[in-house]
Tab-separated table of C-alpha atoms and ligand atoms in Angstrom:
chain	number	residue	atom	x	y	z
A	171	UNK	CA	0.000	0.000	0.000
A	172	UNK	CA	2.827	2.427	0.850
A	173	UNK	CA	4.484	1.719	-2.450
A	174	UNK	CA	1.230	2.173	-4.352
A	175	UNK	CA	0.502	5.603	-2.876
A	176	UNK	CA	4.026	7.002	-2.586
A	177	UNK	CA	4.006	10.589	-3.850
A	178	UNK	CA	7.664	10.785	-4.766
A	179	UNK	CA	9.749	8.461	-6.881
A	180	UNK	CA	13.492	8.142	-7.169
A	181	UNK	CA	14.982	6.477	-10.225
A	182	UNK	CA	18.454	6.376	-11.776
A	183	UNK	CA	17.426	8.838	-14.475
A	184	UNK	CA	16.898	11.512	-11.800
A	185	UNK	CA	20.541	11.325	-10.710
A	186	UNK	CA	23.532	13.170	-12.155
A	187	UNK	CA	27.057	12.168	-11.165
A	188	UNK	CA	29.614	14.964	-10.622
A	189	UNK	CA	33.096	13.727	-11.618
A	190	UNK	CA	36.585	15.182	-11.224
A	191	UNK	CA	39.383	14.709	-13.731
A	192	UNK	CA	42.915	15.908	-13.037
A	193	UNK	CA	45.521	16.681	-15.654
A	194	UNK	CA	48.620	14.521	-15.649
A	195	UNK	CA	47.363	11.692	-13.434
A	196	UNK	CA	48.054	8.136	-14.464
A	197	UNK	CA	46.058	6.636	-11.579
A	198	UNK	CA	42.969	7.987	-9.801
A	199	UNK	CA	43.797	9.921	-6.630
A	200	UNK	CA	41.638	9.551	-3.503
A	201	UNK	CA	39.942	12.579	-1.931
A	202	UNK	CA	40.331	12.070	1.822
A	203	UNK	CA	37.297	14.107	2.866
A	204	UNK	CA	35.050	12.312	0.347
A	205	UNK	CA	35.691	8.590	0.753
A	206	UNK	CA	34.742	6.769	-2.444
A	207	UNK	CA	35.163	9.882	-4.632
A	208	UNK	CA	38.379	10.392	-6.598
A	209	UNK	CA	40.182	12.730	-8.902
A	210	UNK	CA	40.179	10.692	-12.089
A	211	UNK	CA	42.874	10.229	-14.660
A	212	UNK	CA	41.613	10.627	-18.211
A	213	UNK	CA	41.296	6.885	-18.655
A	214	UNK	CA	39.686	6.163	-15.277
A	215	UNK	CA	37.204	8.953	-16.027
A	216	UNK	CA	36.133	7.167	-19.195
A	217	UNK	CA	35.659	3.910	-17.323
A	218	UNK	CA	33.693	5.529	-14.497
A	219	UNK	CA	31.489	7.399	-16.974
A	220	UNK	CA	30.721	4.146	-18.776
A	221	UNK	CA	29.860	2.546	-15.421
A	222	UNK	CA	27.508	5.422	-14.566
A	223	UNK	CA	25.770	5.039	-17.918
A	224	UNK	CA	25.490	1.298	-17.375
A	225	UNK	CA	23.819	2.024	-14.013
A	226	UNK	CA	21.322	4.260	-15.822
A	227	UNK	CA	22.149	7.703	-14.432
A	228	UNK	CA	20.509	10.690	-16.074
A	229	UNK	CA	23.792	12.483	-16.664
A	230	UNK	CA	27.328	13.271	-15.581
A	231	UNK	CA	28.786	16.663	-14.620
A	232	UNK	CA	32.504	17.114	-15.284
A	233	UNK	CA	35.000	19.232	-13.335
A	234	UNK	CA	38.598	19.642	-14.507
A	235	UNK	CA	41.728	20.192	-12.421
A	236	UNK	CA	44.655	21.620	-14.406
A	237	UNK	CA	48.345	21.244	-13.500
A	238	UNK	CA	48.969	24.954	-13.865
A	239	UNK	CA	46.794	27.970	-13.190
A	240	UNK	CA	46.956	31.650	-14.022
A	241	UNK	CA	45.143	34.850	-13.082
A	242	UNK	CA	42.879	34.683	-16.145
A	243	UNK	CA	41.901	31.019	-15.842
A	244	UNK	CA	43.190	30.405	-19.365
A	245	UNK	CA	43.103	26.623	-19.033
A	246	UNK	CA	39.327	26.687	-19.065
A	247	UNK	CA	39.182	28.333	-22.493
A	248	UNK	CA	41.967	26.286	-24.088
A	249	UNK	CA	40.573	23.532	-26.325
A	250	UNK	CA	43.512	21.425	-25.090
A	251	UNK	CA	42.720	22.246	-21.444
A	252	UNK	CA	41.968	19.282	-19.176
A	253	UNK	CA	38.228	19.876	-18.904
A	254	UNK	CA	37.744	20.272	-22.649
A	255	UNK	CA	39.733	17.165	-23.560
A	256	UNK	CA	37.881	15.235	-20.848
A	257	UNK	CA	34.515	16.290	-22.299
A	258	UNK	CA	35.614	14.939	-25.678
A	259	UNK	CA	36.859	11.729	-24.011
A	260	UNK	CA	33.554	11.119	-22.247
A	261	UNK	CA	31.453	11.958	-25.289
A	262	UNK	CA	33.588	9.547	-27.322
A	263	UNK	CA	33.098	6.883	-24.651
A	264	UNK	CA	29.377	7.159	-23.960
A	265	UNK	CA	28.045	9.118	-26.931
A	266	UNK	CA	24.396	9.876	-26.390
A	267	UNK	CA	24.121	7.163	-23.719
A	268	UNK	CA	23.769	9.871	-21.094
A	269	UNK	CA	23.669	13.652	-20.831
A	270	UNK	CA	27.220	15.006	-20.639
A	271	UNK	CA	27.432	18.251	-18.666
A	272	UNK	CA	30.388	20.429	-17.725
A	273	UNK	CA	31.093	22.956	-15.014
A	274	UNK	CA	31.437	26.360	-16.611
A	275	UNK	CA	33.458	28.385	-14.132
A	276	UNK	CA	36.982	29.727	-13.830
A	277	UNK	CA	37.731	28.776	-10.221
A	278	UNK	CA	39.532	25.529	-11.027
A	279	UNK	CA	41.692	27.392	-13.543
A	280	UNK	CA	42.593	30.606	-11.712
A	281	UNK	CA	45.655	30.802	-9.457
A	282	UNK	CA	43.692	32.942	-6.957
A	283	UNK	CA	40.826	30.414	-6.927
A	284	UNK	CA	38.004	32.877	-7.577
A	285	UNK	CA	35.212	32.110	-10.029
A	286	UNK	CA	36.160	35.063	-12.216
A	287	UNK	CA	38.925	37.396	-13.227
A	288	UNK	CA	39.917	40.145	-10.811
A	289	UNK	CA	39.794	43.912	-11.203
A	290	UNK	CA	42.769	46.035	-10.079
A	291	UNK	CA	41.297	46.410	-6.604
A	292	UNK	CA	41.159	42.616	-6.151
A	293	UNK	CA	37.399	42.272	-6.485
A	294	UNK	CA	35.888	39.933	-9.067
A	295	UNK	CA	35.145	41.806	-12.294
A	296	UNK	CA	31.639	40.613	-13.208
A	297	UNK	CA	31.475	41.782	-16.821
A	298	UNK	CA	35.007	40.771	-17.815
A	299	UNK	CA	34.294	37.373	-16.281
A	300	UNK	CA	31.081	36.929	-18.243
A	301	UNK	CA	33.045	37.506	-21.467
A	302	UNK	CA	35.440	34.723	-20.452
A	303	UNK	CA	32.491	32.441	-19.674
A	304	UNK	CA	31.071	32.994	-23.167
A	305	UNK	CA	34.381	31.905	-24.696
A	306	UNK	CA	34.589	28.955	-22.304
A	307	UNK	CA	31.088	27.860	-23.337
A	308	UNK	CA	32.220	27.773	-26.967
A	309	UNK	CA	35.277	25.676	-26.060
A	310	UNK	CA	33.078	23.204	-24.160
A	311	UNK	CA	30.513	23.087	-26.953
A	312	UNK	CA	33.332	22.520	-29.427
A	313	UNK	CA	34.390	19.529	-27.319
A	314	UNK	CA	30.896	18.087	-27.706
A	315	UNK	CA	29.219	18.793	-24.374
A	316	UNK	CA	25.423	18.518	-24.231
A	317	UNK	CA	24.797	20.902	-21.321
A	318	UNK	CA	26.948	23.654	-19.812
A	319	UNK	CA	26.596	24.472	-16.119
A	320	UNK	CA	27.609	28.051	-15.312
A	321	UNK	CA	28.318	27.956	-11.569
A	322	UNK	CA	30.083	31.277	-10.994
A	323	UNK	CA	27.035	33.376	-10.030
A	324	UNK	CA	28.001	36.339	-12.222
A	325	UNK	CA	25.119	38.628	-13.198
A	326	UNK	CA	24.101	38.146	-16.815
A	327	UNK	CA	26.079	34.935	-17.313
A	328	UNK	CA	23.187	32.848	-18.611
A	329	UNK	CA	22.133	35.356	-21.285
A	330	UNK	CA	25.706	35.911	-22.467
A	331	UNK	CA	26.396	32.182	-22.696
A	332	UNK	CA	23.117	31.515	-24.513
A	333	UNK	CA	23.919	34.238	-27.017
A	334	UNK	CA	27.470	33.005	-27.570
A	335	UNK	CA	26.315	29.411	-28.096
A	336	UNK	CA	23.637	30.457	-30.570
A	337	UNK	CA	25.943	32.791	-32.491
A	338	UNK	CA	28.724	30.188	-32.445
A	339	UNK	CA	26.659	27.487	-34.113
A	340	UNK	CA	25.705	25.547	-30.972
A	341	UNK	CA	22.008	26.276	-30.467
A	342	UNK	CA	21.476	22.675	-29.331
A	343	UNK	CA	23.716	22.992	-26.267
A	344	UNK	CA	21.554	23.561	-23.192
A	345	UNK	CA	22.284	25.767	-20.172
A	346	UNK	CA	21.878	24.428	-16.639
A	347	UNK	CA	21.942	27.611	-14.585
A	348	UNK	CA	23.240	27.492	-11.044
A	349	UNK	CA	20.612	30.072	-10.175
A	350	UNK	CA	20.535	30.041	-6.418
A	351	UNK	CA	23.991	29.149	-5.250
A	352	UNK	CA	24.722	29.968	-1.644
A	353	UNK	CA	28.081	30.902	-0.122
A	354	UNK	CA	28.118	27.673	1.848
A	355	UNK	CA	30.448	26.009	4.321
A	356	UNK	CA	29.174	22.716	2.921
A	357	UNK	CA	31.438	23.096	-0.117
A	358	UNK	CA	34.402	22.412	2.197
A	359	UNK	CA	35.406	18.977	0.872
A	360	UNK	CA	35.058	20.209	-2.740
A	361	UNK	CA	38.020	22.486	-2.122
A	362	UNK	CA	40.146	19.395	-1.602
A	363	UNK	CA	38.448	17.651	-4.527
A	364	UNK	CA	39.578	20.356	-6.956
A	365	UNK	CA	42.827	21.200	-5.131
A	366	UNK	CA	41.488	24.743	-4.728
A	367	UNK	CA	43.828	27.627	-4.025
A	368	UNK	CA	41.077	29.998	-2.853
A	369	UNK	CA	41.923	32.385	-0.035
A	370	UNK	CA	38.909	34.011	1.571
A	371	UNK	CA	35.390	33.303	0.424
A	372	UNK	CA	32.852	33.895	-2.342
A	373	UNK	CA	30.420	36.100	-0.437
A	374	UNK	CA	30.716	38.894	-3.000
A	375	UNK	CA	29.000	36.744	-5.635
A	376	UNK	CA	27.273	33.807	-3.940
A	377	UNK	CA	24.103	34.198	-1.892
A	378	UNK	CA	23.629	34.754	1.801
A	379	UNK	CA	22.149	31.660	3.508
A	380	UNK	CA	19.813	34.035	5.336
A	381	UNK	CA	17.989	34.941	2.123
A	382	UNK	CA	15.194	33.089	0.353
A	383	UNK	CA	13.578	35.870	-1.671
A	384	UNK	CA	16.894	36.551	-3.383
A	385	UNK	CA	16.891	32.987	-4.746
A	386	UNK	CA	13.517	33.546	-6.362
A	387	UNK	CA	14.825	36.717	-7.981
A	388	UNK	CA	17.971	34.972	-9.251
A	389	UNK	CA	15.985	32.078	-10.726
A	390	UNK	CA	13.529	34.462	-12.378
A	391	UNK	CA	16.388	36.379	-13.995
A	392	UNK	CA	18.003	33.165	-15.264
A	393	UNK	CA	14.703	31.976	-16.751
A	394	UNK	CA	14.327	35.309	-18.543
A	395	UNK	CA	17.900	34.961	-19.869
A	396	UNK	CA	17.074	31.573	-21.402
A	397	UNK	CA	18.085	28.942	-18.852
A	398	UNK	CA	17.002	25.441	-19.891
A	399	UNK	CA	17.252	24.132	-16.337
A	400	UNK	CA	17.670	26.007	-13.057
A	401	UNK	CA	19.460	24.758	-9.979
A	402	UNK	CA	19.503	25.289	-6.236
A	403	UNK	CA	22.683	24.505	-4.318
A	404	UNK	CA	23.364	23.133	-1.701
A	405	UNK	CA	20.326	20.869	-1.395
A	406	UNK	CA	19.617	19.630	2.129
A	407	UNK	CA	19.811	22.954	3.959
A	408	UNK	CA	17.850	24.686	1.203
A	409	UNK	CA	14.791	22.506	0.603
A	410	UNK	CA	12.499	25.468	1.230
A	411	UNK	CA	14.313	27.441	-1.462
A	412	UNK	CA	14.145	24.470	-3.811
A	413	UNK	CA	10.425	24.187	-3.240
A	414	UNK	CA	9.874	27.864	-4.006
A	415	UNK	CA	11.983	27.768	-7.147
A	416	UNK	CA	10.198	24.618	-8.326
A	417	UNK	CA	6.857	26.350	-7.871
A	418	UNK	CA	7.795	29.257	-10.128
A	419	UNK	CA	9.975	27.513	-12.726
A	420	UNK	CA	8.615	26.569	-16.128
A	421	UNK	CA	11.761	24.553	-16.898
A	422	UNK	CA	13.105	21.481	-15.043
A	423	UNK	CA	14.709	22.111	-11.667
A	424	UNK	CA	17.934	20.579	-10.387
A	425	UNK	CA	19.430	20.479	-6.902
A	426	UNK	CA	23.069	19.825	-6.055
A	427	UNK	CA	23.670	17.673	-3.014
A	428	UNK	CA	27.136	19.017	-2.324
A	429	UNK	CA	30.411	17.620	-1.044
A	430	UNK	CA	29.690	18.478	2.598
A	431	UNK	CA	26.359	16.652	2.485
A	432	UNK	CA	28.177	13.625	1.113
A	433	UNK	CA	30.960	13.851	3.686
A	434	UNK	CA	28.554	14.162	6.636
A	435	UNK	CA	26.632	11.005	5.805
A	436	UNK	CA	29.770	9.078	4.885
A	437	UNK	CA	31.492	10.033	8.143
A	438	UNK	CA	28.464	9.196	10.267
A	439	UNK	CA	27.978	5.882	8.483
A	440	UNK	CA	31.667	5.005	8.842
A	441	UNK	CA	31.366	5.642	12.575
A	442	UNK	CA	28.372	3.324	12.725
A	443	UNK	CA	25.949	6.127	13.594
A	444	UNK	CA	23.759	5.825	10.488
A	445	UNK	CA	22.499	3.147	8.138
A	446	UNK	CA	24.362	4.400	5.080
A	447	UNK	CA	22.099	3.203	2.281
A	448	UNK	CA	18.897	4.174	4.084
A	449	UNK	CA	20.263	7.630	4.909
A	450	UNK	CA	21.423	8.263	1.345
A	451	UNK	CA	18.109	7.201	-0.188
A	452	UNK	CA	16.146	9.232	2.364
A	453	UNK	CA	18.218	12.335	1.623
A	454	UNK	CA	17.836	11.933	-2.145
A	455	UNK	CA	14.101	11.236	-1.868
A	456	UNK	CA	13.650	14.336	0.295
A	457	UNK	CA	15.395	16.480	-2.301
A	458	UNK	CA	13.053	15.074	-4.958
A	459	UNK	CA	10.015	15.639	-2.701
A	460	UNK	CA	10.980	19.288	-2.248
A	461	UNK	CA	10.769	19.773	-6.002
A	462	UNK	CA	13.950	18.647	-7.744
A	463	UNK	CA	13.473	16.911	-11.066
A	464	UNK	CA	17.195	16.142	-11.098
A	465	UNK	CA	19.630	15.601	-8.228
A	466	UNK	CA	23.379	16.017	-8.619
A	467	UNK	CA	24.934	13.584	-6.171
A	468	UNK	CA	28.267	11.845	-5.666
A	469	UNK	CA	26.250	8.704	-4.857
A	470	UNK	CA	24.592	8.663	-8.308
A	471	UNK	CA	26.093	5.446	-9.682
A	472	UNK	CA	25.862	3.514	-6.433
A	473	UNK	CA	22.330	4.711	-5.654
A	474	UNK	CA	21.237	3.887	-9.208
A	475	UNK	CA	22.417	0.347	-8.521
A	476	UNK	CA	20.391	0.149	-5.296
A	477	UNK	CA	17.300	1.458	-7.066
A	478	UNK	CA	17.351	-1.161	-9.790
A	479	UNK	CA	18.345	-4.349	-7.976
B	485	LIG	C1	32.498	26.339	-8.389
B	485	LIG	C2	31.827	25.160	-7.766
B	485	LIG	C3	31.855	24.807	-6.406
B	485	LIG	C4	31.098	23.634	-6.288
B	485	LIG	C5	30.648	23.303	-7.567
B	485	LIG	N1	31.084	24.275	-8.445
B	485	LIG	C6	32.591	25.410	-5.272
B	485	LIG	C7	32.283	26.778	-4.833
B	485	LIG	O1	31.412	27.460	-5.373
B	485	LIG	O2	32.946	27.224	-3.890
B	485	LIG	C8	30.832	22.883	-5.020
B	485	LIG	C9	30.378	21.473	-5.183
B	485	LIG	C10	30.388	20.681	-3.933
B	485	LIG	O3	30.700	21.176	-2.832
B	485	LIG	O4	30.076	19.476	-4.021
B	485	LIG	N2	32.929	26.039	-9.696
């Protein structure tokens, strides 16, 4: 009876696996704060992407870690940069077997670790950054990506990227807008995952956890600029925001269950304080119940396996 009347479903197609690929690795490298998650080599990335597809996930989201960084984040725009070659690798491996998405942000590629380029006074220069994002979108589209995910929270980024893709002959590439992205302590383990060099924080461009109305405004702007999907991030602490965005959005809504959410459950389960599988499925189901069509989660492949056995 419970199964028959359950309001919310969770299936592999709802899950998107974020994956890290590091330049110059010959073997995957463990991420201590995220047990079970690794920085991939190019070849282990291909294998793991194929495994995710086999498990039935809806998509994968790629993050690249370069060996060298500069103030402009040039590696992100270089067609030979790690993220762009990895996109091509994964597309070659899985083709249209899943939706291949890429992080569109400069923070992995800048030596200062910020999501954009800096003005002379050290603040992030919004408009100069948006120009870089437009060029980065073209590099990613050229590599064959299906969906770009601008995550830098610059004003006007979605419209500029949409325009660049259309003008550059890539009208079919979709934009997953990180619309409501909070300046969150729950991104902590991600810093290790991407070997981040960031000093300070991102409070000048990411949202204040105290604000809900601002998320509605950000999502509304992104929809007007042509977003194909909108996202709320993190997920678990922001289910109210997710619910509000889902109510207003006329495109599919994603939520990103971030590194800190993963690390908390993994640590508690490792200590024997939680039933790992039950806790993971409850968390993912709750994110769906709050309104997410799609959930980005580091458990995607494993959870897809649980859901289909
Ligand atoms: C920025 C980006 C971040 C995450 C995804 N994209 C870090 C940040 O904004 O500080 C965090 C993901 C996670 O914590 O799992 N490109």
